[in-house]
Amino acid sequence: MTTATAHPDDPHYVHRTGWLRASVLGANDGIISVSSLIIGVAAATPEPGAIMVAGVAALMAGAMSMAAGEYISVSSQADSEQADIRREAEALAATPADEEAELAAIYRARGLSEQTAAAVARELTTLDPLAAHVRDELGLSDQLAARPLQAALASGLTFSAAAAVPLAAAWLAPADAITFTVVAVSIIALAILGALGAKAGAAPLIPATLRVVGWGAFAMATTALVGRLFGVSV
């Protein structure tokens, strides 16, 4: 669902940034980290059992880590936002005239005349002064507000779903073709992820896809090199 605009044929997608960022990050990390681990272990030992154990462990640990990390980091952002809002409410209660003047100065800096800026600040202050300051002074909005639980669920679930792709490829591949199969499947999955992320955010398709595929391929190649050089699982 998109926000209603004066041009419904060309809607905005900024309200998607919270969950879209967490989802793309989780899915990208799921594919890259699990595929890289599988490839690194396979480069060190061809034992399918060890490879699968490493892959399953990476999926479970990674999903929990991504969800917890997103929740903690976005909660910190939410705490900062709420602290700023509380300080703004206190300032409005203590010095309402100064806060209205500050609001008018913001509108003058955006190009309004002094008279118009003062009139807009006065009307918005009469309507809802805190909302006006939160939006125009702090730059916060309901659409872009930090949502820790949403970010944690989006990141953890997408990590698990995406990590299952290289894990399934390793499980179904012949023992002597695990590395090749995981690399091929992961590259395809990363390309699809980049395209879907670009589509969901109405961003250019090719740069987003190449960015995701390029960094994923680099991570897998680096991990395979470490596994081959040292003969240890990483």
CSV table of N, CA, C and O in Angstrom, one decimal, residues 41 45-55:
chain,number,residue,atom,x,y,z
A,41,VAL,N,33.8,-24.1,4.1
A,41,VAL,CA,34.0,-25.5,4.6
A,41,VAL,C,34.2,-26.5,3.5
A,41,VAL,O,35.1,-27.4,3.7
A,45,THR,N,37.1,-29.2,3.5
A,45,THR,CA,36.8,-30.6,3.6
A,45,THR,C,35.6,-30.9,2.7
A,45,THR,O,34.7,-30.2,2.7
A,46,PRO,N,35.7,-32.0,2.0
A,46,PRO,CA,34.6,-32.4,1.1
A,46,PRO,C,33.5,-33.2,1.8
A,46,PRO,O,32.5,-33.6,1.2
A,47,GLU,N,33.6,-33.3,3.1
A,47,GLU,CA,32.6,-34.1,3.9
A,47,GLU,C,31.2,-33.5,3.9
A,47,GLU,O,31.1,-32.4,4.5
A,48,PRO,N,30.2,-34.0,3.2
A,48,PRO,CA,28.9,-33.4,3.1
A,48,PRO,C,28.3,-33.2,4.5
A,48,PRO,O,27.6,-32.2,4.7
A,49,GLY,N,28.5,-34.1,5.4
A,49,GLY,CA,27.9,-34.0,6.8
A,49,GLY,C,28.4,-32.7,7.5
A,49,GLY,O,27.6,-31.9,8.1
A,50,ALA,N,29.7,-32.5,7.4
A,50,ALA,CA,30.3,-31.3,8.0
A,50,ALA,C,29.7,-30.0,7.4
A,50,ALA,O,29.5,-29.0,8.0
A,51,ILE,N,29.6,-30.1,6.1
A,51,ILE,CA,29.1,-28.9,5.3
A,51,ILE,C,27.7,-28.6,5.7
A,51,ILE,O,27.3,-27.4,6.0
A,52,MET,N,26.8,-29.6,5.9
A,52,MET,CA,25.4,-29.3,6.2
A,52,MET,C,25.3,-28.8,7.7
A,52,MET,O,24.5,-28.0,7.9
A,53,VAL,N,26.1,-29.4,8.6
A,53,VAL,CA,26.0,-29.0,10.0
A,53,VAL,C,26.4,-27.5,10.0
A,53,VAL,O,25.8,-26.7,10.7
A,54,ALA,N,27.5,-27.1,9.3
A,54,ALA,CA,27.9,-25.7,9.3
A,54,ALA,C,26.9,-24.8,8.7
A,54,ALA,O,26.6,-23.7,9.3
A,55,GLY,N,26.2,-25.3,7.7
A,55,GLY,CA,25.2,-24.4,7.0
A,55,GLY,C,24.0,-24.2,7.9
A,55,GLY,O,23.4,-23.1,8.0
